[in-house]
XYZ file of C-alpha atoms in Angstrom:
664
model
C 22.318 27.336 -38.231
C 19.709 25.867 -40.560
C 16.021 25.886 -39.734
C 15.981 22.089 -39.606
C 18.762 22.111 -37.010
C 16.873 24.666 -34.937
C 13.716 22.560 -35.012
C 15.627 19.444 -33.964
C 17.295 21.295 -31.078
C 14.016 22.630 -29.653
C 12.834 19.252 -28.268
C 16.283 17.630 -28.146
C 17.820 20.065 -25.637
C 15.258 19.370 -22.860
C 15.669 15.626 -23.530
C 19.455 15.773 -23.172
C 19.100 17.932 -20.046
C 16.655 15.415 -18.554
C 19.071 12.562 -19.229
C 21.990 14.425 -17.637
C 20.020 15.480 -14.547
C 18.512 12.025 -14.094
C 21.241 9.584 -15.087
C 24.233 11.629 -13.948
C 22.658 13.197 -10.876
C 25.447 12.003 -8.568
C 28.086 13.461 -10.850
C 26.462 16.873 -11.503
C 24.924 17.327 -8.052
C 21.905 19.407 -7.095
C 23.169 22.664 -8.602
C 24.268 20.926 -11.788
C 20.858 19.311 -12.262
C 18.964 22.576 -12.128
C 21.491 24.495 -14.225
C 21.582 21.951 -17.033
C 17.782 21.635 -17.247
C 17.162 25.381 -16.979
C 19.772 26.041 -19.655
C 18.317 23.379 -21.943
C 14.746 24.663 -21.606
C 15.876 28.312 -21.841
C 17.662 27.727 -25.159
C 14.638 25.762 -26.353
C 12.416 28.730 -25.484
C 14.617 31.269 -27.292
C 14.797 29.061 -30.375
C 11.005 28.625 -30.282
C 10.579 32.384 -29.954
C 12.901 32.840 -32.938
C 10.769 30.458 -35.022
C 7.674 32.424 -33.971
C 9.460 35.639 -34.956
C 10.172 34.172 -38.399
C 6.528 33.201 -38.753
C 5.217 36.599 -37.694
C 7.697 39.086 -39.161
C 9.655 37.281 -41.883
C 6.662 35.570 -43.511
C 8.104 32.095 -42.994
C 5.691 29.679 -44.611
C 4.605 26.300 -43.371
C 7.575 23.986 -42.829
C 6.961 20.238 -43.151
C 10.137 18.182 -42.843
C 11.054 14.574 -42.177
C 13.874 14.081 -39.684
C 14.056 10.310 -39.562
C 12.230 7.477 -41.324
C 11.822 4.506 -39.030
C 10.411 2.113 -41.631
C 8.175 1.859 -44.676
C 5.615 -0.951 -44.744
C 3.093 -1.435 -47.570
C 3.666 2.155 -48.616
C 2.957 3.510 -45.113
C 5.767 5.613 -43.716
C 6.578 5.534 -40.006
C 8.741 8.559 -39.337
C 9.759 11.414 -37.095
C 8.982 14.780 -38.621
C 8.019 18.351 -37.832
C 5.124 20.450 -39.093
C 5.776 24.080 -38.154
C 3.136 26.676 -38.922
C 1.619 29.514 -36.923
C -0.220 27.149 -34.578
C 2.897 25.088 -33.896
C 5.135 28.127 -33.394
C 2.681 29.623 -30.902
C 2.417 26.363 -28.944
C 6.190 25.834 -28.939
C 6.732 29.304 -27.484
C 4.016 29.036 -24.839
C 5.089 25.562 -23.697
C 8.783 26.379 -23.486
C 8.262 29.769 -21.782
C 5.969 28.448 -19.044
C 8.284 25.483 -18.548
C 11.247 27.873 -18.291
C 9.487 29.844 -15.533
C 8.526 26.654 -13.706
C 12.113 25.390 -13.822
C 13.393 28.583 -12.194
C 10.619 28.556 -9.598
C 11.381 24.934 -8.728
C 14.791 25.889 -7.339
C 13.061 27.671 -4.474
C 10.054 25.401 -4.029
C 11.929 22.077 -4.011
C 15.064 23.367 -2.258
C 14.832 20.927 0.662
C 13.382 17.947 -1.195
C 15.565 14.803 -1.358
C 14.307 14.085 -4.896
C 15.589 17.415 -6.222
C 17.561 16.069 -9.193
C 14.898 13.525 -10.091
C 12.244 16.241 -10.198
C 14.261 18.442 -12.553
C 14.858 15.438 -14.791
C 11.126 14.691 -14.910
C 9.971 18.234 -15.727
C 12.563 18.577 -18.499
C 11.385 15.240 -19.899
C 7.800 16.510 -19.651
C 8.755 19.551 -21.732
C 10.407 17.354 -24.363
C 7.295 15.154 -24.593
C 4.944 18.095 -25.091
C 7.182 19.701 -27.703
C 7.316 16.443 -29.664
C 3.524 16.323 -29.533
C 2.881 19.851 -30.806
C 5.628 19.742 -33.462
C 4.658 16.377 -34.978
C 3.605 16.079 -38.611
C 2.168 12.576 -38.352
C -0.090 10.537 -36.117
C 2.619 8.097 -35.014
C 4.729 10.866 -33.490
C 1.594 12.519 -32.115
C 0.751 9.287 -30.300
C 4.313 9.016 -28.993
C 4.140 12.513 -27.493
C 0.616 11.814 -26.267
C 1.695 8.739 -24.326
C 4.955 10.316 -23.169
C 3.207 13.220 -21.437
C 0.891 10.688 -19.824
C 3.800 8.613 -18.547
C 5.728 11.578 -17.141
C 2.575 13.001 -15.542
C 2.164 9.667 -13.737
C 5.723 9.961 -12.439
C 5.248 13.567 -11.363
C 1.814 13.267 -9.753
C 3.138 10.364 -7.695
C 6.507 12.056 -7.171
C 6.196 11.888 -3.373
C 5.767 8.129 -3.567
C 5.934 7.636 0.203
C 2.494 9.228 0.426
C -0.293 6.741 -0.176
C -2.512 9.545 -1.533
C 0.136 10.452 -4.132
C 0.450 6.844 -5.271
C -3.331 6.604 -5.598
C -3.547 9.908 -7.518
C -0.834 8.883 -9.980
C -2.472 5.517 -10.582
C -5.871 7.163 -11.009
C -4.498 9.583 -13.610
C -2.805 6.730 -15.450
C -5.896 4.492 -15.555
C -8.390 7.207 -16.505
C -6.129 8.336 -19.326
C -5.871 4.755 -20.560
C -9.622 4.889 -21.222
C -9.279 8.043 -23.284
C -6.144 6.797 -25.006
C -7.948 3.636 -26.104
C -10.447 5.788 -27.997
C -7.609 7.903 -29.363
C -5.809 4.814 -30.644
C -9.015 3.582 -32.292
C -9.298 6.947 -34.037
C -5.743 6.724 -35.366
C -6.375 3.130 -36.502
C -9.516 4.276 -38.320
C -7.501 7.046 -40.022
C -4.931 4.505 -41.166
C -7.708 2.226 -42.456
C -9.598 4.972 -44.316
C -6.723 7.073 -45.623
C -3.877 4.574 -45.859
C -1.435 7.059 -44.310
C -0.393 8.508 -40.964
C 0.849 11.810 -42.403
C -1.163 14.913 -41.503
C -0.901 16.606 -44.883
C -1.914 13.504 -46.830
C -4.802 12.786 -44.441
C -6.183 16.318 -44.618
C -5.861 16.371 -48.417
C -7.963 13.196 -48.674
C -10.519 14.134 -45.999
C -13.242 15.310 -48.380
C -13.056 11.978 -50.179
C -14.494 9.990 -47.269
C -17.068 12.546 -46.140
C -19.927 10.389 -47.408
C -18.589 6.942 -46.504
C -20.430 5.051 -43.778
C -19.779 2.093 -41.518
C -22.203 -0.167 -39.637
C -21.153 -0.345 -35.997
C -24.493 -1.548 -34.611
C -26.715 -3.622 -36.933
C -29.256 -1.335 -38.538
C -27.378 1.848 -37.606
C -24.888 3.446 -39.957
C -22.322 6.046 -38.949
C -20.245 8.273 -41.158
C -16.604 7.261 -40.984
C -15.556 10.858 -40.411
C -17.841 11.084 -37.355
C -16.467 7.843 -35.933
C -12.903 9.079 -36.417
C -13.556 12.474 -34.829
C -15.486 11.083 -31.850
C -12.738 8.539 -31.154
C -10.061 11.233 -31.363
C -12.057 13.469 -29.037
C -12.432 10.676 -26.482
C -8.649 10.810 -26.277
C -8.894 14.582 -25.762
C -11.486 14.026 -23.013
C -8.909 12.009 -21.099
C -5.915 14.298 -21.602
C -7.829 17.572 -21.263
C -9.971 16.238 -18.398
C -13.444 16.696 -19.834
C -16.444 15.145 -18.097
C -16.819 12.286 -17.406
C -13.054 11.593 -17.702
C -12.151 14.606 -15.553
C -11.801 12.839 -12.206
C -8.010 12.460 -12.317
C -7.135 16.146 -12.600
C -8.123 17.404 -9.106
C -6.202 14.508 -7.544
C -3.118 15.518 -9.527
C -2.686 18.200 -6.835
C -0.882 15.511 -4.838
C 2.196 16.301 -6.911
C 4.481 19.246 -6.097
C 3.074 22.674 -6.990
C 5.514 23.352 -9.888
C 4.221 20.319 -11.741
C 0.639 21.352 -11.027
C 1.422 24.607 -12.812
C 3.087 22.832 -15.721
C 0.336 20.223 -16.178
C -2.514 22.714 -15.887
C -0.993 25.581 -17.842
C 1.089 24.422 -20.760
C 1.483 20.690 -21.141
C -0.734 17.687 -20.597
C -4.233 19.155 -20.267
C -3.759 21.460 -23.248
C -2.742 18.539 -25.486
C -6.352 17.578 -26.201
C -7.345 21.148 -27.102
C -4.370 21.464 -29.433
C -5.068 18.088 -31.043
C -8.700 18.899 -31.905
C -7.648 22.268 -33.338
C -4.928 20.578 -35.401
C -7.542 18.099 -36.659
C -9.961 20.860 -37.693
C -9.902 19.708 -41.363
C -11.482 16.458 -40.122
C -13.841 17.848 -37.455
C -15.274 20.427 -39.854
C -16.742 17.571 -41.884
C -18.839 16.244 -38.986
C -21.483 18.428 -37.353
C -22.436 15.527 -35.088
C -18.904 15.269 -33.694
C -18.675 19.037 -33.191
C -21.998 19.100 -31.320
C -20.718 16.296 -29.098
C -17.539 18.276 -28.409
C -19.495 21.435 -27.620
C -21.943 19.792 -25.206
C -19.208 17.945 -23.310
C -17.316 21.214 -22.928
C -20.416 23.091 -21.745
C -21.205 20.523 -19.048
C -17.582 20.579 -17.877
C -17.370 24.391 -17.816
C -20.354 24.989 -15.544
C -20.255 21.871 -13.351
C -16.564 22.019 -12.490
C -16.808 25.729 -11.720
C -19.591 25.003 -9.237
C -17.487 22.341 -7.537
C -14.633 24.837 -7.205
C -16.896 27.117 -5.155
C -16.823 24.814 -2.104
C -13.184 23.654 -2.178
C -10.942 24.668 0.723
C -7.596 23.409 -0.598
C -6.037 26.381 -2.415
C -4.574 24.186 -5.161
C -7.839 22.326 -5.715
C -9.742 25.569 -6.234
C -7.310 26.437 -9.023
C -7.504 22.871 -10.339
C -11.293 23.063 -10.707
C -10.814 26.453 -12.330
C -8.601 24.717 -14.895
C -11.296 22.128 -15.536
C -13.848 24.876 -16.090
C -11.570 26.880 -18.408
C -10.764 23.754 -20.401
C -14.517 23.418 -20.804
C -14.598 26.917 -22.324
C -11.876 25.943 -24.786
C -13.734 22.749 -25.685
C -16.973 24.645 -26.273
C -15.061 26.960 -28.607
C -13.787 23.965 -30.542
C -17.337 22.637 -30.791
C -18.615 25.837 -32.434
C -15.678 25.864 -34.879
C -14.001 28.779 -33.066
C -10.662 26.957 -33.148
C -8.596 30.136 -33.128
C -10.478 31.389 -30.052
C -9.833 28.077 -28.288
C -6.104 28.252 -29.018
C -6.014 31.928 -28.049
C -7.648 31.122 -24.702
C -5.230 28.207 -24.305
C -2.309 30.623 -24.716
C -3.604 33.368 -22.425
C -4.764 30.810 -19.868
C -1.291 29.273 -19.797
C 0.190 32.504 -18.459
C -2.340 33.446 -15.806
C -3.023 29.892 -14.666
C 0.690 29.185 -14.233
C 0.851 32.489 -12.344
C -1.980 31.467 -10.004
C -0.501 28.055 -9.292
C 2.939 29.459 -8.602
C 1.414 32.159 -6.388
C -0.407 29.427 -4.485
C 2.903 27.601 -4.148
C 4.487 30.755 -2.758
C 1.759 30.894 -0.104
C 2.237 27.208 0.677
C 5.971 27.771 1.203
C 5.297 30.695 3.549
C 2.798 28.672 5.589
C 5.061 25.631 5.887
C 3.107 23.572 3.331
C -0.321 24.392 4.661
C -2.822 24.259 1.752
C -6.156 24.709 3.567
C -7.467 28.251 3.049
C -9.376 28.032 6.340
C -6.004 28.422 8.074
C -4.797 31.369 5.989
C -5.846 35.009 5.780
C -4.197 38.405 6.121
C -1.110 37.502 4.070
C -1.114 40.587 1.855
C 1.092 42.535 4.253
C 3.671 39.773 4.680
C 3.682 38.741 1.005
C 3.075 41.851 -1.127
C 4.588 40.514 -4.383
C 2.654 37.270 -4.183
C -0.511 39.186 -3.295
C -0.251 41.631 -6.211
C 0.594 38.948 -8.776
C -2.246 36.765 -7.470
C -4.627 39.683 -8.014
C -3.327 40.093 -11.562
C -3.816 36.396 -12.259
C -7.324 36.542 -10.797
C -8.357 39.551 -12.890
C -7.067 37.784 -15.999
C -8.946 34.606 -15.077
C -12.305 36.283 -14.508
C -12.016 38.166 -17.793
C -11.678 41.720 -16.505
C -11.545 44.165 -19.459
C -8.078 44.786 -20.909
C -6.627 41.735 -19.132
C -5.404 38.763 -21.208
C -8.235 36.416 -20.260
C -10.889 38.967 -21.185
C -10.169 38.939 -24.911
C -10.077 35.178 -25.286
C -12.960 34.354 -22.939
C -15.372 36.986 -24.234
C -14.651 35.954 -27.809
C -15.575 32.374 -26.916
C -18.844 33.485 -25.314
C -19.776 35.616 -28.321
C -18.769 32.863 -30.767
C -21.052 30.403 -28.975
C -23.833 32.982 -29.081
C -23.343 33.339 -32.839
C -23.450 29.589 -33.450
C -26.526 27.804 -34.787
C -25.194 24.305 -34.107
C -27.412 21.835 -32.267
C -27.119 22.447 -28.528
C -25.515 25.872 -28.871
C -28.216 27.551 -26.751
C -27.423 25.295 -23.796
C -23.709 25.842 -24.311
C -24.181 29.613 -24.388
C -26.006 29.704 -21.062
C -23.440 27.346 -19.550
C -20.458 29.544 -20.473
C -22.379 32.727 -19.606
C -23.331 31.535 -16.117
C -19.800 30.206 -15.753
C -18.633 33.830 -15.638
C -20.327 34.581 -12.304
C -19.168 31.256 -10.884
C -15.569 31.909 -11.958
C -15.624 35.384 -10.463
C -17.089 34.111 -7.185
C -14.602 31.311 -6.486
C -11.663 33.440 -7.671
C -12.348 36.277 -5.250
C -13.217 33.756 -2.534
C -9.681 32.387 -2.899
C -8.155 35.873 -2.758
C -10.107 36.937 0.303
C -9.599 33.722 2.255
C -5.868 33.740 1.508
C -4.719 37.352 1.566
C -7.425 39.436 3.242
C -9.276 39.552 6.527
C -7.789 38.471 9.819
C -5.107 35.750 9.986
C -6.598 32.371 10.867
C -3.257 30.952 11.945
C -1.109 31.426 15.036
C 2.667 31.521 15.411
C 4.182 29.306 18.095
C 7.971 28.915 17.937
C 7.794 25.966 20.347
C 5.123 24.058 18.433
C 7.448 21.146 17.603
C 8.273 19.443 14.333
C 4.663 18.637 13.413
C 2.407 21.444 14.641
C -1.375 21.105 14.207
C -3.266 22.897 11.443
C -3.293 26.631 11.915
C -0.118 26.720 14.008
C 3.156 27.942 12.464
C 6.634 27.700 13.894
C 7.709 30.906 12.141
C 5.828 33.959 10.931
C 5.087 33.874 7.170
C 7.235 36.034 4.933
C 7.629 36.792 1.248
C 9.213 34.060 -0.857
C 12.762 34.470 -2.207
C 13.501 36.055 -5.584
C 13.845 32.682 -7.282
C 10.107 32.281 -6.590
C 8.840 35.849 -7.018
C 10.712 36.684 -10.243
C 8.827 33.996 -12.237
C 5.595 35.389 -10.734
C 6.386 38.859 -12.056
C 7.470 37.535 -15.465
C 4.210 35.581 -15.777
C 2.146 38.536 -14.571
C 3.342 40.739 -17.436
C 1.840 38.643 -20.281
C -1.228 38.018 -18.115
C -1.868 41.759 -18.449
C -0.739 42.692 -21.968
C -0.678 39.590 -24.209
C -4.395 39.682 -24.978
C -4.475 43.362 -25.897
C -1.434 43.021 -28.170
C -2.425 39.860 -30.024
C -6.224 39.630 -30.147
C -6.541 41.320 -33.535
C -3.973 39.312 -35.540
C -4.702 35.946 -33.945
C -8.503 36.108 -34.044
C -9.573 38.626 -36.647
C -6.783 38.699 -39.249
C -6.716 34.944 -39.973
C -3.231 34.598 -38.504
C -3.717 30.845 -38.131
C -5.376 30.319 -41.497
C -2.442 28.117 -42.523
C -3.140 25.807 -39.572
C -6.908 25.705 -39.131
C -9.737 24.920 -41.491
C -13.172 26.445 -40.928
C -16.043 26.109 -43.379
C -17.636 29.503 -44.219
C -21.001 28.538 -42.724
C -19.304 27.556 -39.436
C -17.053 30.603 -39.025
C -18.347 31.995 -35.723
C -15.137 33.948 -35.059
C -15.694 35.850 -38.314
C -19.220 36.657 -37.126
C -17.768 38.092 -33.909
C -15.133 39.955 -35.919
C -17.801 41.904 -37.786
C -18.294 43.949 -34.619
C -14.597 44.234 -33.728
C -13.154 47.762 -33.873
C -9.886 47.335 -32.015
C -8.709 45.875 -28.723
C -9.450 49.034 -26.755
C -12.941 49.444 -28.176
C -13.671 45.770 -27.448
C -12.733 46.229 -23.787
C -14.775 49.408 -23.425
C -17.797 47.871 -25.130
C -17.626 44.958 -22.673
C -18.726 47.327 -19.888
C -22.223 47.189 -21.415
C -22.434 43.406 -21.843
C -23.883 40.611 -19.701
C -20.541 38.819 -19.031
C -19.097 41.960 -17.415
C -22.045 42.468 -15.069
C -22.145 38.782 -14.206
C -18.450 39.061 -13.323
C -19.240 42.065 -11.114
C -22.044 40.050 -9.528
C -19.642 37.262 -8.594
C -17.230 39.854 -7.174
C -19.937 41.467 -5.038
C -21.186 38.133 -3.698
C -17.690 36.986 -2.770
C -16.884 40.354 -1.186
C -19.992 40.324 1.002
C -19.719 36.672 2.042
C -15.967 36.291 2.539
C -14.722 39.812 3.307
C -17.481 41.927 4.853
C -19.506 39.206 6.635
C -17.301 36.087 6.858
C -19.765 34.283 9.164
C -22.335 34.342 6.377
C -20.557 31.490 4.543
C -21.180 29.041 7.408
C -24.783 30.199 7.708
C -25.419 29.572 4.003
C -23.822 26.145 4.267
C -26.143 25.247 7.152
C -29.198 26.469 5.250
C -28.336 24.510 2.093
C -26.687 21.311 3.367
C -27.809 19.106 0.475
C -26.453 21.455 -2.182
C -23.197 21.817 -0.267
C -22.813 18.046 0.075
C -23.542 17.585 -3.628
C -20.820 20.047 -4.609
C -18.366 18.988 -1.900
C -18.692 15.398 -3.120
C -18.175 16.527 -6.754
C -21.616 15.334 -7.875
C -20.689 11.870 -6.531
C -18.971 10.952 -9.797
C -16.003 9.383 -7.989
C -18.329 7.380 -5.765
C -20.243 6.135 -8.800
C -17.031 5.036 -10.505
C -15.884 3.391 -7.294
C -19.031 1.289 -6.982
C -19.758 0.675 -10.648
C -16.264 -0.039 -11.945
C -13.465 -0.002 -9.380
C -15.096 -2.260 -6.774
C -16.140 -4.799 -9.409
C -12.738 -4.734 -11.047
C -11.066 -5.313 -7.683
C -13.487 -8.161 -6.982
C -12.692 -9.787 -10.323
C -8.988 -9.312 -9.683
C -9.235 -10.914 -6.243
C -11.134 -13.877 -7.691
C -8.554 -14.325 -10.424
C -5.801 -14.107 -7.823
C -7.396 -16.638 -5.470
C -8.647 -19.134 -8.053
C -6.328 -18.793 -11.035
C -3.051 -17.460 -9.686
C -3.070 -18.980 -6.209
C -5.250 -22.019 -6.942
C -4.440 -23.103 -10.510
C -0.984 -21.680 -11.268
C 0.616 -21.805 -7.830
C -1.490 -24.641 -6.402
C -1.624 -27.076 -9.328
C 1.017 -26.131 -11.882
C 3.901 -24.877 -9.736
C 3.414 -26.475 -6.323
C 1.507 -29.426 -7.816
C 4.330 -30.355 -10.178
C 6.783 -30.074 -7.289
C 4.619 -32.385 -5.156
C 4.352 -34.863 -8.053
C 8.112 -35.013 -8.444
C 8.471 -35.429 -4.690
C 5.972 -38.296 -4.572
C 7.590 -40.133 -7.491
C 11.023 -39.617 -5.975
C 9.844 -40.944 -2.624
C 8.754 -44.193 -4.255
C 11.672 -44.583 -6.649
C 14.233 -44.113 -3.912
C 12.863 -47.227 -2.151
C 14.444 -49.232 -4.982
C 17.846 -48.021 -3.835
C 18.357 -50.546 -0.991
C 22.169 -50.877 -1.146
C 22.117 -54.723 -1.484
C 24.160 -56.098 -4.425
C 21.985 -59.188 -4.997
C 18.885 -56.981 -5.511
C 20.682 -54.899 -8.143
C 21.895 -58.097 -9.923
C 18.398 -59.546 -9.817
C 16.954 -56.330 -11.310
C 19.556 -56.374 -14.080
C 18.716 -59.974 -14.975
C 14.995 -59.270 -15.026
C 15.593 -56.229 -17.200
C 17.778 -58.200 -19.605
C 15.128 -60.944 -19.877
C 12.488 -58.294 -20.607
C 14.601 -56.719 -23.336
C 15.253 -60.106 -24.936
C 11.567 -60.970 -24.796
C 10.654 -57.732 -26.553
C 13.358 -58.248 -29.157
C 12.123 -61.813 -29.902
C 8.527 -60.611 -30.109
C 9.414 -57.890 -32.562
C 11.574 -60.178 -34.658
């Protein structure tokens, strides 16, 4: 099998599986839908892993191929093609592996759902969309994948469409991403205008040529074209990767089933923006202003969203705000030109964040779809596998030494510390303080869910819809189809960082994919003090991030394990702070008043005055009334008397003759 065939099959197999499961669901049945999609994604994963193997061990160079040319207009080629280098191979493997685990897990989680086949079709289509995005070699295909993941996320977030909250969440995600995508489209249009091509390689080769060109956007104020392009592209990333202030859709995406929460947050949609900025590093490196903007947005997101996660009670929303915060870390890394560290954290985060979401889903199954942690507790004895894997995911998330998240997160913190870019001091303190916040809300989730006394009761006669905190059956460990993916995700959450930190970060493994100017190479500055993965972990015991992590652990242990009443006392003593965080800094309320309410008001006015008044009232109903009125008068001429018809014919003939004589 040729390499080109392999690359075509990687995205094509999930697409075919999605079509079979969705369009032929009645023919293949429930079992057929999950087998065909799992098989398609599994083969896609193994082929992706084989491509990664060729890149790592067989010295396969960068592959840039055209699969299909749609059209050529004025010398501009619109085509489908693949650019496969180390960055692409890594992303292909991560996306397909996490998707593979989610597909298996879905069999257990969605077992009783009437939309079983539809869900499998959607998640396979989601995988296809993300693979097309990361494998693209041109901006047209990138935009196709970009919009496709947005469309499928809308379908999946609103999957339970009989819930009004799910419909609202899906619509919110769709509309917020339209704002970001508008900026993204402007960036692509500017690239086409400046470079005359949509091909990555041609664009990057010509990038230095426009470094000094300017454009006047506001009279009297000139911007460099490269800064305009990069800022517009990053606005698209702010929407997809949920960076403030376009972050508001991501917590509401928890309305979708848990498997899709894991897929969105770990390996697909929200990582698209991080990947895109890293892929565009040859452009971003030419604009310090754009990179400072990226860094500051990421810093604000990292610390603020972590603080909001501290007061959440929904187990999935805690993890969702954790995702927002970790995406902020990745964005900060991009802003200080630590692109490899951002991608490394993206990869490690994919494993342990998928693990945490799927562990949360396992708990939700056991508690009959209860998601409020205030009605959990003491589950470690009933659910030992879920409990242990959740601990592993938590240790990876907080950056405990030797765990996967430690190597990527600490490298980001040190890279920010080494940066001299404008705003880097603020960014450093934001990501540093984010460590204690991350540790606190992570252990809070563990303690409220698995430790302490159970805050639920079991009542077998509670009825079909028992109140919160009342279960019809005692919780028990989830079936193997749920726990096996947890174990398989836990393994890389432990070892992947230790095994790969040196080649990915400090041996220029992604040098064929990323461009970093020598004066901006913060990862190289960190690498000067790197003496091996083990030494890095041991040295961390003497650093501020480690002790801040321990501080968060101690606080959470005292408040939520040793003295659980202390949490309510602190809330009563600091009601304003609690309300501020519980209401997510009132960003949603601001958007509701400033934009949504006004838009609805304008829409209602247009409906009442234009649609109902002008179109329906005057044009549609008015024309009907006019015809009716004319008909009512004309029909009076139809009397049924022969002499009246003869008289009318004579008068008409005389009139015609008179006109003819006058014209003659």
